[in-house]
mmCIF file of C-alpha atoms in Angstrom:
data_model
loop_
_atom_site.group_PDB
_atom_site.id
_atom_site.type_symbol
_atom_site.label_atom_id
_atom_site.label_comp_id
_atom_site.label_asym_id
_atom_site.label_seq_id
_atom_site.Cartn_x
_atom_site.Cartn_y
_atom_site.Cartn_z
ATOM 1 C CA UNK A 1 88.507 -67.628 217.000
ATOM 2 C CA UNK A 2 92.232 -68.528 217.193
ATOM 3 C CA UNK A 3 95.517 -66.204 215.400
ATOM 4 C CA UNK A 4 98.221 -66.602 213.893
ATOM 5 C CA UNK A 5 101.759 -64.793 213.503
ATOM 6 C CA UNK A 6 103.364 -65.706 210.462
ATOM 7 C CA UNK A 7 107.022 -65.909 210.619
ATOM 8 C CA UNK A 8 109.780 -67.444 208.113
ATOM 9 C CA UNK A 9 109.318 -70.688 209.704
ATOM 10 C CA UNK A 10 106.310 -71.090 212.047
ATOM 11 C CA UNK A 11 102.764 -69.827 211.914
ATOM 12 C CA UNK A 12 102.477 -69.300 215.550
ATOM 13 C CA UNK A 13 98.464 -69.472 217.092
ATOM 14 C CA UNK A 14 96.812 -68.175 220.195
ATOM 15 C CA UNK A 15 93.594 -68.874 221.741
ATOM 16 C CA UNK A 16 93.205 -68.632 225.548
ATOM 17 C CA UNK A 17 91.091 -71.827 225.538
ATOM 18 C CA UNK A 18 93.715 -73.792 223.299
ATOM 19 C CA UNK A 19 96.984 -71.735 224.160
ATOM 20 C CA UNK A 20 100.028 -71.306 221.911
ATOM 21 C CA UNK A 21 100.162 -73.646 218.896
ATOM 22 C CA UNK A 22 102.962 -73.273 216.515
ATOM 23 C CA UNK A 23 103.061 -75.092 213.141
ATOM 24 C CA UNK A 24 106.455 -76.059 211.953
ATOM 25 C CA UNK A 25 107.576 -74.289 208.489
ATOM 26 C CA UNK A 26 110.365 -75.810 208.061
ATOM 27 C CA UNK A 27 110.088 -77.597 205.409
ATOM 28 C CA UNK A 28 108.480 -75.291 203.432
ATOM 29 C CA UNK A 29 111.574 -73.032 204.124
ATOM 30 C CA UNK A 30 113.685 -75.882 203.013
ATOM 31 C CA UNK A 31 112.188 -76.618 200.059
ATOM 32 C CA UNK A 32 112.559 -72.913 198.863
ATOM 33 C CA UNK A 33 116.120 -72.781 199.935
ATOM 34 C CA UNK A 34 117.201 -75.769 198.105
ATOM 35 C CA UNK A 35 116.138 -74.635 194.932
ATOM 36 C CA UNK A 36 117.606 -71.101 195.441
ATOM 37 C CA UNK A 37 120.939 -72.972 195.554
ATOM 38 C CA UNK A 38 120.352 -74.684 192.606
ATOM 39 C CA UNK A 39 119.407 -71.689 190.430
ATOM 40 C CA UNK A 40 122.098 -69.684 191.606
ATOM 41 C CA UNK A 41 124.529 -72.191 190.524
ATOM 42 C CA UNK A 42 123.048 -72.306 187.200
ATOM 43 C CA UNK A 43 121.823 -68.397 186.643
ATOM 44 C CA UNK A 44 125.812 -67.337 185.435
ATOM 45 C CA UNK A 45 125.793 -69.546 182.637
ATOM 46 C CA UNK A 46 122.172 -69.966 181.910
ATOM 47 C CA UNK A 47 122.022 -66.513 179.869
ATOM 48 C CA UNK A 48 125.003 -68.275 177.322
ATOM 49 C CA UNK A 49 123.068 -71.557 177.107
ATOM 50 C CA UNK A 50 119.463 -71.984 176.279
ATOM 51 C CA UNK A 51 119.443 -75.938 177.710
ATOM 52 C CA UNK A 52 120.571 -74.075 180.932
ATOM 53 C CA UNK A 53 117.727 -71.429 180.730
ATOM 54 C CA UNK A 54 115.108 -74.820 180.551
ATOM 55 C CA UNK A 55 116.765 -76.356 183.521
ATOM 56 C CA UNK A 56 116.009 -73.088 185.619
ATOM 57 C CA UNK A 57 112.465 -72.844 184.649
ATOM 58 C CA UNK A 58 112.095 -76.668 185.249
ATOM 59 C CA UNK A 59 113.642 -76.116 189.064
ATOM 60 C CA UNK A 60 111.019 -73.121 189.082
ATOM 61 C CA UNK A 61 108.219 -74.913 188.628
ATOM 62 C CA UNK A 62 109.202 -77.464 190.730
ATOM 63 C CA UNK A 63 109.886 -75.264 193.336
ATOM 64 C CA UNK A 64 106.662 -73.889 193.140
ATOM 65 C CA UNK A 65 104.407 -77.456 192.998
ATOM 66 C CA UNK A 66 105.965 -78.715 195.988
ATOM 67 C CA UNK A 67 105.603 -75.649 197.802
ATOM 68 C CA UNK A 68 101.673 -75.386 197.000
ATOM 69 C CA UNK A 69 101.362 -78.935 198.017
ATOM 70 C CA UNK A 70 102.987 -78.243 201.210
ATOM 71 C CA UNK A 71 100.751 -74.956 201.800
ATOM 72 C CA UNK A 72 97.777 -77.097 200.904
ATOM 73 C CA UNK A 73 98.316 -80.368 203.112
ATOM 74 C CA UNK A 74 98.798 -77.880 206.064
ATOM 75 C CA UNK A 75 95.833 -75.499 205.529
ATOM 76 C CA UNK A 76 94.218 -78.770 205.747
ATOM 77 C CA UNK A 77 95.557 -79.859 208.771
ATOM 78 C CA UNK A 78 94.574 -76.718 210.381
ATOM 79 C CA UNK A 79 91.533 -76.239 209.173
ATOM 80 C CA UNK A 80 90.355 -79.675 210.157
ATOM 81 C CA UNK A 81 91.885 -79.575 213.752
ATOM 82 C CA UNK A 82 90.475 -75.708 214.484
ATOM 83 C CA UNK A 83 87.427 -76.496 212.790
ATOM 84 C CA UNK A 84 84.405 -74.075 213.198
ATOM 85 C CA UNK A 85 87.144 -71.224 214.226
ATOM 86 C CA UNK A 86 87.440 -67.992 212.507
ATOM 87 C CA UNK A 87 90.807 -67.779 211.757
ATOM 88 C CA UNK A 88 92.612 -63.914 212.230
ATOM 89 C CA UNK A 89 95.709 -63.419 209.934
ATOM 90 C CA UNK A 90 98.255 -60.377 209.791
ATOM 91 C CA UNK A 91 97.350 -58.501 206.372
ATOM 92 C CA UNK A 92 101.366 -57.865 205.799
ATOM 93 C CA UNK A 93 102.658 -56.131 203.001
ATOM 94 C CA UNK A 94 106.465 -57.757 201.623
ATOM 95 C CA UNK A 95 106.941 -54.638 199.626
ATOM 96 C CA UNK A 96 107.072 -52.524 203.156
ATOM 97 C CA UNK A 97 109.281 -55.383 204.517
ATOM 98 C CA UNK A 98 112.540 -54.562 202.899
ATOM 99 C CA UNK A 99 115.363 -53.007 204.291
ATOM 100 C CA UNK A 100 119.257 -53.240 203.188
ATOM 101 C CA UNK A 101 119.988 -56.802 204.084
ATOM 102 C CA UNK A 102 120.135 -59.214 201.442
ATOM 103 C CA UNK A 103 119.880 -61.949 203.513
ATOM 104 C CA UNK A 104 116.586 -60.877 204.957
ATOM 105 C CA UNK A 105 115.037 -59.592 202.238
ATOM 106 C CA UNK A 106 115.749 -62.828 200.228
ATOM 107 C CA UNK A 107 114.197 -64.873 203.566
ATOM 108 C CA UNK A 108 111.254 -62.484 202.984
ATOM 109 C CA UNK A 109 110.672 -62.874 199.316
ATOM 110 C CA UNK A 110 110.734 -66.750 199.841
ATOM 111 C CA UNK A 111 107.650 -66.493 202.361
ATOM 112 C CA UNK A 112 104.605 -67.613 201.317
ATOM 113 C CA UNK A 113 102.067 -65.783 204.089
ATOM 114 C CA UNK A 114 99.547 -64.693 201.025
ATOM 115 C CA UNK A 115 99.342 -68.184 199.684
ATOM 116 C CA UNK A 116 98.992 -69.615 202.917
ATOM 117 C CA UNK A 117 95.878 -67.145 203.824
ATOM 118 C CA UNK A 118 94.535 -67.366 200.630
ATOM 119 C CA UNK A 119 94.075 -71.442 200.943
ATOM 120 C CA UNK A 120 92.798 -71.073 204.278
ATOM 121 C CA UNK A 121 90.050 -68.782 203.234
ATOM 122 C CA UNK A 122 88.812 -72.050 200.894
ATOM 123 C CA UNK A 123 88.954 -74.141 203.862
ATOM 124 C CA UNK A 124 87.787 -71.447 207.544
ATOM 125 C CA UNK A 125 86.794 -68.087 207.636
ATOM 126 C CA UNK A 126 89.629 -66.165 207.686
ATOM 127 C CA UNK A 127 90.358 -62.360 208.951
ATOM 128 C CA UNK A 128 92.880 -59.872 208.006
ATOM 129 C CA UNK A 129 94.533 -57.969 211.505
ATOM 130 C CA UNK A 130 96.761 -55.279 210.977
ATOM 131 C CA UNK A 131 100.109 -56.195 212.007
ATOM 132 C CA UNK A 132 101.981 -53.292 213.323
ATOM 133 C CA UNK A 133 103.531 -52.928 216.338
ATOM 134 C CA UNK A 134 101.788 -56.320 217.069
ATOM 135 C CA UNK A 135 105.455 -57.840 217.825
ATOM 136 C CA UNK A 136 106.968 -55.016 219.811
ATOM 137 C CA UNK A 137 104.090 -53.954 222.019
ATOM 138 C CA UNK A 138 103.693 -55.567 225.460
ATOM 139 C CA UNK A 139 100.338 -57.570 225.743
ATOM 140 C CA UNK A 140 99.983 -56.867 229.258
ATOM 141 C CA UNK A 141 100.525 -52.839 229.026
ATOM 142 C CA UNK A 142 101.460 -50.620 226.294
ATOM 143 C CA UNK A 143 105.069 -50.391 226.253
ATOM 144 C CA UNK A 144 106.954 -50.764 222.959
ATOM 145 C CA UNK A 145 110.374 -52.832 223.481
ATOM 146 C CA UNK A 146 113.388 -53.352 220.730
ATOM 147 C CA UNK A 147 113.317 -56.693 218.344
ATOM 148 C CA UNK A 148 114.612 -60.088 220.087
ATOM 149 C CA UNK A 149 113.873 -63.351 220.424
ATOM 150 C CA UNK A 150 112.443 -62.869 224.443
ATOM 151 C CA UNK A 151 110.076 -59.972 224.659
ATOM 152 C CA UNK A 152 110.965 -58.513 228.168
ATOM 153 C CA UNK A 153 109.124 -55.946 229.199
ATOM 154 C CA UNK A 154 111.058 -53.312 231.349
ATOM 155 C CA UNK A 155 106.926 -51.965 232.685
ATOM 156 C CA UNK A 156 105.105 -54.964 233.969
ATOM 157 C CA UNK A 157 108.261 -57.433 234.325
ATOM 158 C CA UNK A 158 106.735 -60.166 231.328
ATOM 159 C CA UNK A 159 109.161 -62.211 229.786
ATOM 160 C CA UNK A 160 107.529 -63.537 226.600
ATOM 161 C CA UNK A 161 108.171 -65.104 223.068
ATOM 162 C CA UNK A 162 108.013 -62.659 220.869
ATOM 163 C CA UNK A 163 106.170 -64.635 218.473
ATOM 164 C CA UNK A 164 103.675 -65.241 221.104
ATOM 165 C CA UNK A 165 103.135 -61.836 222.538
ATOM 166 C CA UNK A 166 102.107 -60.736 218.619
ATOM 167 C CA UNK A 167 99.440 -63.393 218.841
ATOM 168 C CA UNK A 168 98.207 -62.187 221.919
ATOM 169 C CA UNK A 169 98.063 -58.606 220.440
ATOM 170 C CA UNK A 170 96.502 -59.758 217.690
ATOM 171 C CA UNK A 171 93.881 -61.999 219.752
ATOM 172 C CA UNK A 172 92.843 -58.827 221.922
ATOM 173 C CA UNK A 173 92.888 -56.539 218.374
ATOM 174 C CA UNK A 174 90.406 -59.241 216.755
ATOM 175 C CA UNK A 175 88.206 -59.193 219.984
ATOM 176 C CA UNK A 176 88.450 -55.073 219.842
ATOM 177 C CA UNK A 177 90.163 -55.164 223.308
ATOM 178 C CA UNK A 178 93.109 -53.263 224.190
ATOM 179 C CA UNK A 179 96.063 -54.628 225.874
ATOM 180 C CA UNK A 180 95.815 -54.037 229.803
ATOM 181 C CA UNK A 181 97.711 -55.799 233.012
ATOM 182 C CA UNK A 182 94.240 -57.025 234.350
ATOM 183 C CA UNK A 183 93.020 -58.387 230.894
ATOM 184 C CA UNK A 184 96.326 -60.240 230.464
ATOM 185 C CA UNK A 185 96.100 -61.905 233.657
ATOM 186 C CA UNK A 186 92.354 -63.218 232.691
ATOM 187 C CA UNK A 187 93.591 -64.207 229.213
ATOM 188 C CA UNK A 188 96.074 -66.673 230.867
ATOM 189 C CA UNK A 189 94.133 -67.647 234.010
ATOM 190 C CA UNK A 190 91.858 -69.418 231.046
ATOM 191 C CA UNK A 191 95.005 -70.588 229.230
ATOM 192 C CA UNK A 192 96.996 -71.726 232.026
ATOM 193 C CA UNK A 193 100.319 -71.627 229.920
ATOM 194 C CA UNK A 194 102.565 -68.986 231.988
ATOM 195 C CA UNK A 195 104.166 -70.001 235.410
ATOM 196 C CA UNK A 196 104.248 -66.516 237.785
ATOM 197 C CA UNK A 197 107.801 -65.787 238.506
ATOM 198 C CA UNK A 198 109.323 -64.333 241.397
ATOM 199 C CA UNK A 199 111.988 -61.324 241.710
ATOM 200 C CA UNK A 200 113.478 -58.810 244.262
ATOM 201 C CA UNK A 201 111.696 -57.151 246.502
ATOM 202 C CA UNK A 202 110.262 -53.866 245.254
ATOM 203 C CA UNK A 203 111.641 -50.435 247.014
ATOM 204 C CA UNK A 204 109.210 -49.454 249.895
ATOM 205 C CA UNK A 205 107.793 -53.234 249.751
ATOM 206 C CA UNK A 206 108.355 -56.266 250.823
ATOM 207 C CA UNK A 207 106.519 -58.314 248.115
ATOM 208 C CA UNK A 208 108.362 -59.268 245.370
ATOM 209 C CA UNK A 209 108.606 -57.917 242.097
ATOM 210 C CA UNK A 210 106.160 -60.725 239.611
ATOM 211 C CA UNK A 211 106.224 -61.270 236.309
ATOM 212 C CA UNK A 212 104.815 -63.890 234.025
ATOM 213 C CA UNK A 213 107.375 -66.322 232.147
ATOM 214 C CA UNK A 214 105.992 -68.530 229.649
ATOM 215 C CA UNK A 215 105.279 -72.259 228.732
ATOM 216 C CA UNK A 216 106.209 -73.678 225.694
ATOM 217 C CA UNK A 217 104.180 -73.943 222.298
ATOM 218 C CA UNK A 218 101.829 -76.817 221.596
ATOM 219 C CA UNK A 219 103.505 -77.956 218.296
ATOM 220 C CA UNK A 220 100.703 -78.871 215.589
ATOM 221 C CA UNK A 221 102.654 -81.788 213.811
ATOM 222 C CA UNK A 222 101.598 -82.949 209.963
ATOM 223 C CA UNK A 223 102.411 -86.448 210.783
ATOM 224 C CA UNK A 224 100.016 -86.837 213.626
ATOM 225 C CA UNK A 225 97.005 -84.953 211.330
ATOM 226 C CA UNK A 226 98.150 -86.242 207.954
ATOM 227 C CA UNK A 227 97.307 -89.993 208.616
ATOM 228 C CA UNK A 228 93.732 -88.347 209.749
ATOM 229 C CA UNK A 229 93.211 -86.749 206.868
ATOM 230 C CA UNK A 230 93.918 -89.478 205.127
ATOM 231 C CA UNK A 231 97.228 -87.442 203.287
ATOM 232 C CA UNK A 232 100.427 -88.594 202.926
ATOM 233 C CA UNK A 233 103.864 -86.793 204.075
ATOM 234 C CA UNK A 234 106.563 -85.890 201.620
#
């Protein structure tokens, strides 16, 4: 079985065997932002003009056929190079998502984590987590640390990417484990993808203070699977 954290522009994967993959979004993100701009140039005078009104739907449905073809070509490419794997997927809910900043919740509305599950259960098995805390819990203990980009955990000393410490909770919630210093250890002597890192000396002790630090992602490019799949890139 392998994970994945959906973010605005990544799908981050764990699986101790295969490690951290992240798939690049990018694009996708682009494509949604480009017509965004376009619409809201047009949107003032569209309600005085009705050739203005067909322009916007037009940019709509564009917007919405390249994005599906994106979605598509990459559910492919994952399916076909995690094939056999039971894919695990946070069950997230946009509606609970919102808060008071435009910006974000206009990043959020633009996401497309339902379509993307809902292609890959065509293609894999797929299997709905539940996503909370799954970010801001350490996946070596059970400590619950503030939003940022580096999880650092003030308990066990693990500096982590927060993307990749959700994956890890969500790995050990799909196995029906629960997050422990000794299980984390074992998770990443079979991954091999954090270096142990040394600090000051403890009080009453002369060994150091460890922590684990960790390796960068695997990226999962379309280029290198799309020519295997026999599917061209936009």
């Amino acid at each position: 079985m392998i994970v994945w954290d959906c973010n605005e522009k990544s799908l981050d994967g764990f699986n101790p065997e295969i490690g951290w993959v992240r798939v690049d979004l990018r694009k996708l993100f682009h494509i949604h932002r480009v017509c965004e701009l376009k619409r809201r140039r047009l949107q003032s005078e569209a309600s005085r003009k009705q050739s203005l009104r067909r322009v916007l739907e037009k940019y709509s449905r564009r917007e919405r056929n390249r994005a599906r073809d994106f979605i598509h070509k990459t559910t492919t490419v994952i399916a076909e190079a995690f094939k056999g794997y039971v894919h695990g997927f946070e069950d997230l809910n946009k509606e609970k998502m919102f808060n008071k900043s435009r910006t974000h919740n206009r990043n959020v509305a633009k996401s497309d984590w339902k379509t993307i599950i809902g292609l890959m259960s065509y293609k894999s098995r797929v299997r709905l987590l539940n996503p909370y805390n799954s970010s801001r819990r350490c996946s070596s203990g059970i400590v619950n640390v503030p939003k940022g980009a580096l999880y650092e955990c003030k308990g066990c000393g693990l500096k982590i990417d927060r993307q990749l410490n959700a994956c890890i909770n969500l790995y050990l919630q799909m196995e029906g484990l629960s997050p422990s210093p000794k299980l984390f250890v074992e998770l990443m002597k079979r991954w091999g993808g954090f270096t142990l890192t040394g600090g000051e000396a403890d009080v009453g002790s002369d060994e150091p203070v460890r922590g684990f630090e960790a390796c960068e992602p695997q990226g999962l490019s379309m280029d290198q699977y799309l020519s295997i799949l026999s599917l061209e890139p936009q």
